[in-house]
Amino acid sequence: MMKNVDVDVVVVGAGFSGLYLLYRLREAGFSTRVFERGGDVGGTWYWNRYPGARCDVESLQYSYSFDEQLQQDWHWPEKFSAQPDILAYANHVADRFNLKKDIEFNIEVKASRFDENLKAWKITTNTGEEIDAQYFIMATGCISTTQIPNIKGLSDYVGNTFHTGDWPHEEVDFSGQSIAVIGTGSSGIQSIPVLAKQAKKLTVFQRTPNYSIPSQNEPMTKKYERSWKDVYSERRKEMRYSAHGSLKDLNDVPALSVDEDQRQELYTKRWAIGGTGFLGSFNDLLTNADANYTAAEYVRQQIKRVVKDKETAEILCPRSYPIGTKRICIDTGYFETYNRENVKLVDISKKPIQRLVADGIIVDDQLYAFDSIIFATGFDAMTGSIFNVDIKGRGGLALKEKWNAGPKTYLGLMSASFPNLFMITGPGSPSVKSNMIMSIEQHVDLVIETLLSMRRKGLSVVEPELEAENKWVDHVQEVANKTLFPQANSWYMGANIPGKPRLFMPYIGGVGAYREICEEIVANNYRGFKFEKSKQAIAAE
Ligand code: NAP
């Protein structure tokens, strides 16, 4: 397309975003190079291989919708698929559409700089190669940069350490071992029941207890699969304009509009169905503190019902934040695991880990000795993977500097002063508050539509207007502030990373509403974006 650059597009990442981008860019005739730091495709599902890893969105929904034959052909073995099945699916898609030949594995993009003369990006990899590209697309995922807390004495510990988000590719055998898990978010809650069955002894270090709902996972039945596949395209249309990019049954009445018995009956029904649909029991659980309390209390009662030891049950009961304002966890036998003889819970909410020593972990001056320590301590979410590339825009402005008080984007897609840089499911878009694959498809489609429109019009540079961006940044906060979400110290708020600005990063206005906003902006001649003509188009005038 452009003769003054090496390639039309450079994409960073070959997860679900990078794969679909490559498919669409190639189809649209844009020359593309994709760089992936991992050894193969799959992104988050390539790295998160910890025992018990699975998706908490139903697989018939957490899958690509862009190709009817693909969605008809693929068979998911379970309702909620395990990591190996999702990774196999990513590989199937890559092979089916012959994508791997254009992906360069085990290569990291280190820096990118917008060159004002060239009106393009100069991109540097860890191999020292510099590539000039018209467009630069970050498809680096929202939850990809692992976080090991800076605990004193970390390097003194001589046993094995693991992070759930960077798990070894070969099988790890914990049998006969005494092991520790630090962290009880989704990754901890999924891995603990499986690890407990392998290890001789498992000790869980919990700072904040989490609300977790049983997945009630089950093998995929032919009947259920057919009920989706017979009407897949209609279902997908509905999902695209839904609140979360997935079909959930929202009971559209306030929690306090029904009496106590009716509420209990409904929670019990939803608990038995399992999954995140529990939060759809009523329409105000995330906006009304009193309504929220009723759901939170129901979960606390379930924990106390399941966990036999009263003291352990009490420690496992979350109380310090409303249910749903930290990512709700979905489990398979999590609370039941604490009834096992070989599992112990250590409450570190008041007395944190003092330090690590050669043998293990010290809490409250007591040594807990371990053969292995597993960090399920989360990620520098939403911005961590973007900042891993040293991105410099107009006038050498570093993205990290521009975002030092929090991410500033227009639609979570672009940032002013960084022309021709797109972020797939960036901060300020529904991203992690949605079924990621549906949001990925929407962003990729929007990028492709924009590039095609620019090509038709002889335009070569696109950038958001600062005013439009500022308004969007305010809107994202305004919508979040109408909910209970800001009340939790969550990674949505950047609260898990010391020094990270505190603000709600994803857009919570809803997947369908967001899509309609994007459609309206495009229909209004890309309101809030500004464009420049290519040199060829100017010369031709
Ligand atoms: P997370 O939700 O951030 O949980 C990290 C855990 O580590 C928390 O319990 C945290 O305690 C604890 N922790 C952090 N620093 C600590 C310290 N210094 N001392 C003691 N404890 C510490 O991370 P995650 O479990 O990996 O999950 C991240 C996100 O990935 C999820 O919310 C979800 O969106 C996604 N995910 C999804 C699935 C799925 O689809 N099922 C599975 C795994 C992950 P505090 O709460 O006190 O900070």
Coordinates of C-alpha atoms and ligand atoms in Angstrom, one line a residue:
M1 CA 0.0 0.0 0.0
M2 CA 2.5 2.6 1.2
K3 CA 5.9 2.6 -0.6
N4 CA 7.7 4.7 2.0
V5 CA 7.3 2.0 4.7
D6 CA 8.4 -1.6 5.0
V7 CA 5.0 -2.9 5.8
D8 CA 1.5 -1.5 6.2
V9 CA 0.8 -2.9 9.6
V10 CA 2.8 -4.3 12.6
V11 CA 0.7 -6.2 15.1
V12 CA 2.0 -7.0 18.6
G13 CA 0.6 -10.3 19.9
A14 CA -0.8 -13.5 18.5
G15 CA -3.6 -14.2 21.0
F16 CA -7.2 -14.0 20.0
S17 CA -6.9 -10.3 19.0
G18 CA -3.7 -10.8 16.9
L19 CA -5.1 -13.9 15.1
Y20 CA -8.3 -12.2 14.1
L21 CA -6.5 -9.0 13.1
L22 CA -4.1 -10.9 10.9
Y23 CA -7.0 -12.8 9.3
R24 CA -8.9 -9.5 8.5
L25 CA -5.8 -7.5 7.5
R26 CA -4.7 -10.1 5.1
E27 CA -8.1 -10.4 3.6
A28 CA -8.2 -6.6 3.1
G29 CA -4.9 -6.6 1.4
F30 CA -2.7 -4.9 4.0
S31 CA 0.8 -6.3 4.3
T32 CA 1.2 -7.3 8.0
R33 CA 3.9 -8.6 10.3
V34 CA 2.8 -10.1 13.6
F35 CA 5.3 -10.4 16.5
E36 CA 4.6 -12.7 19.4
R37 CA 6.8 -13.0 22.5
G38 CA 5.5 -16.6 23.1
G39 CA 6.5 -19.7 21.2
D40 CA 3.1 -20.2 19.7
V41 CA -0.4 -18.7 19.3
G42 CA -3.0 -18.3 22.1
G43 CA -1.9 -15.4 24.2
T44 CA -3.4 -15.6 27.7
W45 CA -4.2 -19.3 27.0
Y46 CA -0.7 -20.0 26.0
W47 CA 0.8 -18.6 29.2
N48 CA -1.9 -19.5 31.8
R49 CA -1.4 -23.3 32.0
Y50 CA -1.8 -23.7 35.7
P51 CA -3.7 -26.7 36.9
G52 CA -7.4 -26.0 36.8
A53 CA -7.2 -23.1 34.4
R54 CA -10.5 -22.7 32.5
C55 CA -12.7 -20.0 31.1
D56 CA -15.6 -18.8 33.1
V57 CA -17.6 -17.7 30.0
E58 CA -19.4 -20.6 28.3
S59 CA -17.3 -21.8 25.4
L60 CA -20.2 -21.7 22.9
Q61 CA -20.0 -17.9 23.6
Y62 CA -16.3 -17.5 24.3
S63 CA -15.3 -18.3 20.7
Y64 CA -15.0 -16.5 17.4
S65 CA -18.2 -15.5 15.6
F66 CA -16.7 -14.2 12.4
D67 CA -16.9 -17.5 10.4
E68 CA -20.2 -19.5 10.4
Q69 CA -18.5 -22.7 9.3
L70 CA -15.9 -22.4 12.0
Q71 CA -18.4 -22.1 14.7
Q72 CA -20.5 -24.9 13.3
D73 CA -17.5 -27.2 12.9
W74 CA -15.8 -26.8 16.3
H75 CA -16.9 -29.0 19.1
W76 CA -16.4 -27.9 22.7
P77 CA -16.1 -30.9 25.1
E78 CA -17.4 -29.0 28.1
K79 CA -19.7 -26.2 28.9
F80 CA -16.8 -24.2 30.4
S81 CA -13.7 -25.3 28.6
A82 CA -10.3 -26.0 30.2
Q83 CA -7.2 -24.2 29.0
P84 CA -5.9 -27.0 26.8
D85 CA -9.1 -27.1 24.8
I86 CA -9.1 -23.3 24.4
L87 CA -5.4 -23.4 23.3
A88 CA -6.3 -26.2 20.9
Y89 CA -9.0 -24.0 19.5
A90 CA -6.6 -21.1 19.0
N91 CA -4.3 -23.4 17.1
H92 CA -7.1 -24.8 15.0
V93 CA -8.1 -21.3 14.0
A94 CA -4.5 -20.4 13.2
D95 CA -4.1 -23.6 11.1
R96 CA -7.5 -23.4 9.4
F97 CA -6.8 -19.9 8.1
N98 CA -3.1 -20.5 7.6
L99 CA -2.1 -17.7 9.9
K100 CA 1.1 -19.0 11.5
K101 CA 3.2 -18.3 8.4
D102 CA 2.9 -14.5 9.0
I103 CA 3.6 -14.7 12.7
E104 CA 7.1 -14.3 14.1
F105 CA 7.3 -16.2 17.4
N106 CA 9.7 -15.6 20.3
I107 CA 10.2 -12.0 19.3
E108 CA 9.4 -9.1 21.5
V109 CA 8.6 -5.6 20.3
K110 CA 10.6 -3.3 22.5
A111 CA 10.0 0.2 21.3
S112 CA 8.0 2.2 18.7
R113 CA 8.3 5.8 17.8
F114 CA 6.1 7.9 15.5
D115 CA 8.2 9.6 12.9
E116 CA 6.6 12.9 12.0
N117 CA 8.4 13.1 8.6
L118 CA 7.6 9.6 7.6
K119 CA 4.1 9.8 9.2
A120 CA 4.6 6.3 10.2
W121 CA 5.9 4.2 13.1
K122 CA 9.5 3.0 13.6
I123 CA 9.3 -0.2 15.5
T124 CA 12.2 -2.0 17.2
T125 CA 12.3 -5.6 18.2
N126 CA 14.6 -7.5 20.7
T127 CA 16.5 -8.8 17.7
G128 CA 17.5 -5.3 16.9
E129 CA 15.4 -5.1 13.7
E130 CA 13.8 -1.8 12.9
I131 CA 10.6 -1.8 10.9
D132 CA 8.8 1.1 9.4
A133 CA 5.0 0.6 9.5
Q134 CA 2.1 2.8 8.6
Y135 CA 0.0 1.4 11.4
F136 CA 1.0 -0.1 14.7
I137 CA -1.5 -2.2 16.6
M138 CA -1.2 -3.4 20.1
A139 CA -3.0 -6.7 20.5
T140 CA -1.3 -7.5 23.8
G141 CA -4.2 -8.5 25.9
C142 CA -5.6 -6.9 29.1
I143 CA -4.3 -9.4 31.7
S144 CA -0.9 -10.5 30.4
T145 CA 1.8 -8.9 32.5
T146 CA 2.3 -11.0 35.6
Q147 CA 2.8 -9.5 39.0
I148 CA 4.9 -11.0 41.8
P149 CA 4.6 -8.7 44.8
N150 CA 7.8 -7.2 46.1
I151 CA 7.9 -9.3 49.3
K152 CA 11.1 -9.1 51.4
G153 CA 13.5 -11.9 50.9
L154 CA 12.0 -13.2 47.7
S155 CA 15.4 -14.2 46.3
D156 CA 16.4 -15.9 49.6
Y157 CA 13.8 -18.7 49.1
V158 CA 15.6 -21.8 47.6
G159 CA 12.5 -23.9 46.7
N160 CA 10.6 -23.8 43.4
T161 CA 8.5 -20.8 42.6
F162 CA 5.7 -20.5 40.0
H163 CA 3.3 -17.8 38.8
T164 CA 0.0 -19.0 37.5
G165 CA 0.2 -16.6 34.6
D166 CA 3.6 -17.9 33.5
W167 CA 3.3 -21.6 34.1
P168 CA 5.8 -24.1 32.8
H169 CA 5.0 -26.0 29.6
E170 CA 6.0 -29.3 31.0
E171 CA 3.9 -31.1 33.6
V172 CA 4.8 -30.1 37.2
D173 CA 4.5 -32.9 39.7
F174 CA 3.7 -31.7 43.2
S175 CA 3.1 -35.1 44.6
G176 CA 4.7 -35.6 48.0
Q177 CA 5.3 -31.9 48.3
S178 CA 4.3 -29.3 50.8
I179 CA 3.2 -26.3 48.7
A180 CA 2.0 -22.8 49.2
V181 CA -0.5 -20.7 47.1
I182 CA -0.4 -17.0 47.7
G183 CA -3.5 -15.2 46.3
T184 CA -7.1 -16.1 46.1
G185 CA -8.3 -14.4 42.9
S186 CA -9.7 -16.4 40.0
S187 CA -6.4 -18.1 39.3
G188 CA -5.9 -19.1 42.9
I189 CA -9.5 -20.3 43.3
Q190 CA -9.3 -22.4 40.1
S191 CA -5.9 -24.0 40.9
I192 CA -6.3 -24.6 44.6
P193 CA -8.8 -27.5 44.3
V194 CA -6.6 -29.3 41.7
L195 CA -3.3 -28.6 43.5
A196 CA -4.8 -29.9 46.8
K197 CA -5.4 -33.3 45.2
Q198 CA -1.8 -33.5 44.0
A199 CA 0.2 -32.1 46.9
K200 CA 0.9 -33.8 50.2
K201 CA 0.1 -30.5 52.0
L202 CA -1.3 -27.2 50.6
T203 CA -1.3 -24.0 52.5
V204 CA -3.2 -21.0 51.1
F205 CA -2.2 -17.5 52.1
Q206 CA -5.3 -15.3 51.8
R207 CA -5.2 -11.5 52.0
T208 CA -8.7 -10.8 50.8
P209 CA -11.4 -13.4 50.5
N210 CA -13.3 -13.6 47.3
Y211 CA -16.9 -14.3 46.3
S212 CA -17.0 -17.4 44.2
I213 CA -19.9 -19.1 42.5
P214 CA -19.8 -22.8 41.5
S215 CA -19.5 -23.2 37.7
Q216 CA -21.7 -26.3 37.7
N217 CA -19.6 -27.2 34.7
E218 CA -20.6 -30.3 32.8
P219 CA -19.8 -32.2 29.6
M220 CA -21.3 -30.6 26.5
T221 CA -24.5 -32.4 25.6
K222 CA -25.5 -32.8 22.0
K223 CA -28.9 -31.2 22.8
Y224 CA -27.3 -28.1 24.3
E225 CA -24.8 -27.8 21.5
R226 CA -27.6 -28.0 18.9
S227 CA -29.7 -25.5 20.8
W228 CA -26.9 -23.0 20.0
K229 CA -25.7 -24.1 16.7
D230 CA -29.2 -24.2 15.1
V231 CA -29.5 -20.5 15.7
Y232 CA -25.9 -19.4 16.1
S233 CA -25.9 -16.3 13.9
E234 CA -29.1 -15.0 15.7
R235 CA -27.5 -15.6 19.1
R236 CA -24.3 -13.9 18.1
K237 CA -26.3 -10.8 16.9
E238 CA -28.0 -10.7 20.3
M239 CA -24.6 -11.0 22.1
R240 CA -23.1 -8.1 20.1
Y241 CA -25.8 -5.8 21.5
S242 CA -26.0 -7.2 25.0
A243 CA -24.7 -5.8 28.2
H244 CA -21.6 -8.0 28.5
G245 CA -21.2 -9.6 25.1
S246 CA -22.7 -12.8 26.3
L247 CA -26.2 -14.1 26.8
K248 CA -27.1 -14.0 30.4
D249 CA -30.5 -14.1 31.8
L250 CA -31.0 -10.9 33.7
N251 CA -34.0 -10.8 36.1
D252 CA -34.9 -7.2 35.4
V253 CA -36.3 -6.3 38.8
P254 CA -34.7 -4.7 41.9
A255 CA -33.6 -7.0 44.6
L256 CA -35.6 -5.3 47.3
S257 CA -38.8 -5.3 45.3
V258 CA -39.4 -8.9 46.3
D259 CA -39.7 -10.4 49.7
E260 CA -37.0 -12.3 51.6
D261 CA -38.3 -15.7 50.7
Q262 CA -38.6 -14.9 47.0
R263 CA -35.0 -13.5 47.0
Q264 CA -33.6 -16.6 48.7
E265 CA -35.5 -18.8 46.3
L266 CA -34.1 -17.0 43.3
Y267 CA -30.5 -16.9 44.6
T268 CA -30.8 -20.7 45.3
K269 CA -32.0 -21.3 41.8
R270 CA -29.2 -19.2 40.3
W271 CA -26.6 -20.8 42.6
A272 CA -27.7 -24.2 41.3
I273 CA -27.4 -23.1 37.7
G274 CA -24.0 -21.7 38.5
G275 CA -21.7 -19.2 36.8
T276 CA -21.6 -15.5 36.5
G277 CA -25.4 -15.4 35.9
F278 CA -25.7 -15.3 39.7
L279 CA -25.1 -11.5 39.4
G280 CA -28.1 -11.3 37.1
S281 CA -30.4 -12.4 39.8
F282 CA -31.6 -8.8 40.1
N283 CA -31.0 -5.6 38.1
D284 CA -29.5 -3.4 40.8
L285 CA -26.9 -5.7 42.5
L286 CA -24.0 -3.5 41.2
T287 CA -25.6 -0.1 41.7
N288 CA -27.5 -0.4 45.0
A289 CA -25.5 -1.3 48.2
D290 CA -28.5 -2.7 50.1
A291 CA -29.4 -4.9 47.1
N292 CA -25.8 -6.0 46.8
Y293 CA -25.7 -6.9 50.5
T294 CA -28.5 -9.5 50.0
A295 CA -26.5 -11.3 47.3
A296 CA -23.2 -11.1 49.3
E297 CA -24.9 -12.4 52.4
Y298 CA -26.3 -15.4 50.4
V299 CA -22.8 -16.3 49.2
R300 CA -21.5 -16.0 52.8
Q301 CA -24.2 -18.4 54.0
Q302 CA -23.2 -20.9 51.3
I303 CA -19.6 -20.7 52.4
K304 CA -20.6 -21.3 56.0
R305 CA -22.8 -24.2 54.8
V306 CA -20.0 -25.9 52.9
V307 CA -16.9 -25.3 55.0
K308 CA -17.0 -27.4 58.1
D309 CA -14.4 -25.6 60.3
K310 CA -16.2 -22.5 61.6
E311 CA -13.1 -20.4 61.9
T312 CA -11.9 -21.2 58.4
A313 CA -15.4 -20.5 57.0
E314 CA -15.4 -17.1 58.7
I315 CA -12.0 -16.2 57.2
L316 CA -13.2 -17.2 53.8
C317 CA -16.2 -14.9 54.0
P318 CA -15.7 -11.7 52.0
R319 CA -17.0 -8.6 53.8
S320 CA -14.8 -5.7 52.8
Y321 CA -16.3 -4.9 49.4
P322 CA -19.6 -5.4 47.6
I323 CA -20.0 -8.7 45.6
G324 CA -19.1 -8.3 41.9
T325 CA -17.0 -5.2 42.3
K326 CA -13.9 -7.4 42.2
R327 CA -14.1 -9.8 39.4
I328 CA -16.5 -12.5 40.5
C329 CA -14.8 -15.9 40.7
I330 CA -16.3 -19.1 39.3
D331 CA -15.0 -22.4 40.8
T332 CA -15.2 -26.1 40.8
G333 CA -15.1 -27.4 44.4
Y334 CA -13.2 -24.4 45.8
F335 CA -14.8 -24.0 49.2
E336 CA -15.1 -27.8 49.6
T337 CA -11.3 -28.0 49.3
Y338 CA -11.0 -26.5 52.8
N339 CA -12.6 -29.6 54.3
R340 CA -9.6 -31.6 53.2
E341 CA -7.2 -32.8 55.9
N342 CA -4.1 -31.6 53.8
V343 CA -5.3 -28.0 53.2
K344 CA -4.7 -25.1 55.6
L345 CA -5.8 -21.5 55.3
V346 CA -3.6 -18.7 56.6
D347 CA -5.3 -15.3 57.0
I348 CA -2.7 -12.6 56.1
S349 CA -5.2 -9.7 56.1
K350 CA -4.0 -8.3 59.4
K351 CA -0.6 -9.8 59.6
P352 CA 0.9 -9.8 56.1
I353 CA 3.8 -12.0 54.9
Q354 CA 6.8 -10.7 56.7
R355 CA 9.4 -12.2 54.4
L356 CA 10.5 -15.2 52.5
V357 CA 13.5 -17.2 53.8
A358 CA 15.4 -20.1 52.4
D359 CA 12.8 -22.7 53.6
G360 CA 9.6 -20.8 53.1
I361 CA 7.3 -18.0 54.3
I362 CA 7.3 -16.1 57.6
V363 CA 4.0 -14.8 58.9
D364 CA 3.5 -13.6 62.5
D365 CA 7.1 -14.7 63.3
Q366 CA 6.1 -18.2 62.4
L367 CA 8.0 -20.2 59.6
Y368 CA 5.9 -22.1 57.1
A369 CA 8.3 -24.4 55.2
F370 CA 7.5 -25.3 51.6
D371 CA 9.0 -27.3 48.7
S372 CA 7.2 -25.0 46.2
I373 CA 5.5 -21.6 46.3
I374 CA 2.9 -20.7 43.8
F375 CA 2.1 -17.0 43.2
A376 CA -1.5 -16.5 42.1
T377 CA -0.9 -12.8 42.7
G378 CA -2.3 -11.4 39.5
F379 CA -1.3 -9.0 36.8
D380 CA -0.5 -5.4 36.0
A381 CA -3.8 -5.3 34.1
M382 CA -5.0 -3.2 31.2
T383 CA -1.9 -0.9 30.9
G384 CA 1.0 -3.2 31.9
S385 CA 1.4 -4.9 28.6
I386 CA 1.0 -1.6 26.7
F387 CA 3.8 0.0 28.7
N388 CA 6.0 -3.0 28.1
V389 CA 6.7 -1.4 24.7
D390 CA 8.4 2.0 25.0
I391 CA 5.8 3.9 22.8
K392 CA 6.7 7.4 21.8
G393 CA 4.2 9.6 19.9
R394 CA 4.3 13.1 18.4
G395 CA 7.2 15.2 19.7
G396 CA 8.7 12.2 21.4
L397 CA 5.9 12.1 24.0
A398 CA 6.0 8.8 25.9
L399 CA 2.7 7.1 26.3
K400 CA 3.6 6.2 29.8
E401 CA 4.2 9.9 30.6
K402 CA 0.9 10.9 29.0
W403 CA -0.9 8.3 31.0
N404 CA 0.9 8.9 34.3
A405 CA -2.4 9.9 36.0
G406 CA -4.3 7.0 34.3
P407 CA -5.0 5.9 30.8
K408 CA -6.4 8.5 28.4
T409 CA -8.0 7.1 25.3
Y410 CA -10.8 7.8 22.8
L411 CA -13.1 4.8 22.9
G412 CA -10.2 2.7 24.4
L413 CA -9.0 2.4 20.8
M414 CA -6.6 5.3 20.2
S415 CA -4.9 8.1 22.1
A416 CA -4.3 11.7 21.0
S417 CA -0.6 12.4 20.0
F418 CA -0.2 8.8 19.0
P419 CA -1.5 8.7 15.4
N420 CA -2.1 5.4 13.7
L421 CA -1.6 3.5 16.9
F422 CA -4.6 1.2 17.8
M423 CA -5.1 -0.7 21.0
I424 CA -7.4 -3.8 20.8
T425 CA -9.7 -3.7 23.8
G426 CA -7.6 -0.9 25.4
P427 CA -8.5 0.9 28.7
G428 CA -11.7 2.8 28.2
S429 CA -13.4 0.1 26.2
P430 CA -15.6 -2.7 27.6
S431 CA -12.7 -5.1 27.4
V432 CA -12.4 -7.0 30.7
K433 CA -16.0 -6.2 31.6
S434 CA -17.2 -8.3 28.6
N435 CA -16.9 -11.6 26.8
M436 CA -13.4 -10.7 25.5
I437 CA -13.7 -12.5 22.2
M438 CA -16.8 -10.5 21.2
S439 CA -15.1 -7.2 22.2
I440 CA -12.0 -8.2 20.3
E441 CA -14.0 -8.9 17.1
Q442 CA -15.8 -5.5 17.5
H443 CA -12.5 -3.6 17.8
V444 CA -10.8 -5.5 15.1
D445 CA -13.7 -4.9 12.7
L446 CA -13.7 -1.2 13.6
V447 CA -10.0 -0.9 12.9
I448 CA -10.3 -2.7 9.6
E449 CA -13.3 -0.6 8.6
T450 CA -11.3 2.6 9.4
L451 CA -8.2 1.5 7.5
L452 CA -10.4 0.6 4.5
S453 CA -12.2 3.9 4.6
M454 CA -8.9 5.7 4.8
R455 CA -7.5 3.8 1.9
R456 CA -10.6 4.7 -0.2
K457 CA -10.2 8.4 0.6
G458 CA -6.4 8.6 0.2
L459 CA -5.9 9.2 3.9
S460 CA -2.8 8.0 5.7
V461 CA -3.0 9.4 9.3
V462 CA -5.7 9.1 11.9
E463 CA -5.7 10.4 15.4
P464 CA -8.3 11.3 18.0
E465 CA -9.1 14.9 18.8
L466 CA -8.0 15.8 22.3
E467 CA -11.4 17.3 23.2
A468 CA -13.2 14.1 22.1
E469 CA -10.7 12.0 24.1
N470 CA -11.1 14.1 27.2
K471 CA -14.9 13.8 27.0
W472 CA -14.6 10.0 26.6
V473 CA -12.2 9.8 29.6
D474 CA -14.7 11.7 31.7
H475 CA -17.6 9.6 30.5
V476 CA -15.8 6.4 31.4
Q477 CA -15.4 7.6 35.0
E478 CA -18.9 9.1 35.2
V479 CA -20.5 5.8 34.2
A480 CA -18.2 3.8 36.7
N481 CA -19.1 6.3 39.5
K482 CA -22.8 5.4 39.1
T483 CA -21.9 1.9 40.2
L484 CA -20.4 0.2 43.3
F485 CA -17.2 -0.7 41.4
P486 CA -15.0 2.1 42.7
Q487 CA -15.6 0.8 46.2
A488 CA -13.3 -2.2 45.8
N489 CA -9.5 -2.3 45.8
S490 CA -9.5 -4.2 42.5
W491 CA -7.2 -4.6 39.5
Y492 CA -10.0 -2.8 37.5
M493 CA -9.0 0.2 39.6
G494 CA -5.3 -0.4 39.4
A495 CA -5.3 -0.9 43.2
N496 CA -3.2 -4.2 43.1
I497 CA -0.1 -2.4 41.8
P498 CA 1.7 -0.1 44.2
G499 CA 1.8 3.5 42.8
K500 CA -0.6 2.8 40.0
P501 CA -3.2 5.6 39.5
R502 CA -6.6 4.7 41.0
L503 CA -9.4 4.9 38.5
F504 CA -11.8 2.5 36.9
M505 CA -10.1 1.4 33.6
P506 CA -12.7 -0.5 31.6
Y507 CA -15.9 1.0 30.1
I508 CA -18.8 -0.3 32.1
G509 CA -21.6 1.3 30.0
G510 CA -22.3 -2.0 28.3
V511 CA -21.1 -3.8 25.2
G512 CA -24.2 -3.1 23.1
A513 CA -24.3 0.6 24.1
Y514 CA -20.6 0.9 23.4
R515 CA -21.0 -0.7 20.0
E516 CA -23.8 1.7 19.2
I517 CA -21.6 4.7 20.2
C518 CA -18.9 3.5 17.9
E519 CA -21.4 2.9 15.0
E520 CA -22.8 6.4 15.5
I521 CA -19.3 8.0 15.5
V522 CA -18.4 6.2 12.2
A523 CA -21.7 7.2 10.6
N524 CA -21.0 10.8 11.6
N525 CA -17.8 10.9 9.5
Y526 CA -15.7 9.6 12.4
R527 CA -16.7 12.3 14.8
G528 CA -13.8 13.0 17.2
F529 CA -11.1 11.7 14.9
K530 CA -9.0 13.8 12.6
F531 CA -7.3 12.5 9.4
E532 CA -4.4 13.6 7.2
K533 CA -4.0 12.8 3.5
S534 CA -1.2 10.6 2.2
K535 CA 1.6 12.3 0.2
Q536 CA 0.5 10.2 -2.8
A537 CA -3.1 11.6 -2.5
I538 CA -1.8 15.2 -2.2
A539 CA 0.5 14.7 -5.2
A540 CA -2.3 13.4 -7.2
E541 CA -4.5 16.4 -6.6
Ligands
NAP1 P1 -6.2 -11.3 41.0 O1 -7.6 -11.4 40.8 O2 -5.5 -10.0 40.9 O3 -5.8 -12.0 42.4 C1 -4.5 -11.8 43.0 C2 -4.5 -12.4 44.3 O4 -3.3 -12.3 44.9 C3 -5.5 -11.6 45.3 O5 -6.1 -12.5 46.1 C4 -4.6 -10.7 46.0 O6 -5.0 -10.3 47.2 C5 -3.3 -11.6 46.1 N1 -2.1 -10.8 46.4 C6 -1.6 -9.9 45.6 N2 -0.5 -9.4 46.1 C7 -0.4 -9.9 47.3 C8 0.5 -9.8 48.4 N3 1.5 -9.0 48.4 N4 0.3 -10.6 49.5 C9 -0.7 -11.4 49.6 N5 -1.6 -11.6 48.6 C10 -1.4 -10.9 47.5 O7 -5.3 -12.2 39.9 P2 -5.8 -13.6 39.2 O8 -6.4 -14.5 40.2 O9 -4.7 -14.1 38.4 O10 -7.0 -13.1 38.3 C11 -6.8 -11.9 37.5 C12 -7.9 -11.9 36.4 O11 -7.6 -12.8 35.4 C13 -9.3 -12.3 36.9 O12 -9.9 -11.4 37.7 C14 -10.0 -12.7 35.7 O13 -10.4 -11.5 35.0 C15 -8.9 -13.3 34.9 N6 -8.9 -14.7 35.0 C16 -10.0 -15.3 34.5 C17 -10.1 -16.7 34.7 C18 -11.3 -17.3 34.2 O14 -11.8 -17.1 33.1 N7 -11.9 -18.2 34.9 C19 -9.2 -17.4 35.4 C20 -8.1 -16.7 35.9 C21 -7.9 -15.4 35.7 P3 -5.9 -8.9 47.3 O15 -7.2 -9.2 46.8 O16 -5.9 -8.6 48.8 O17 -5.2 -7.9 46.5

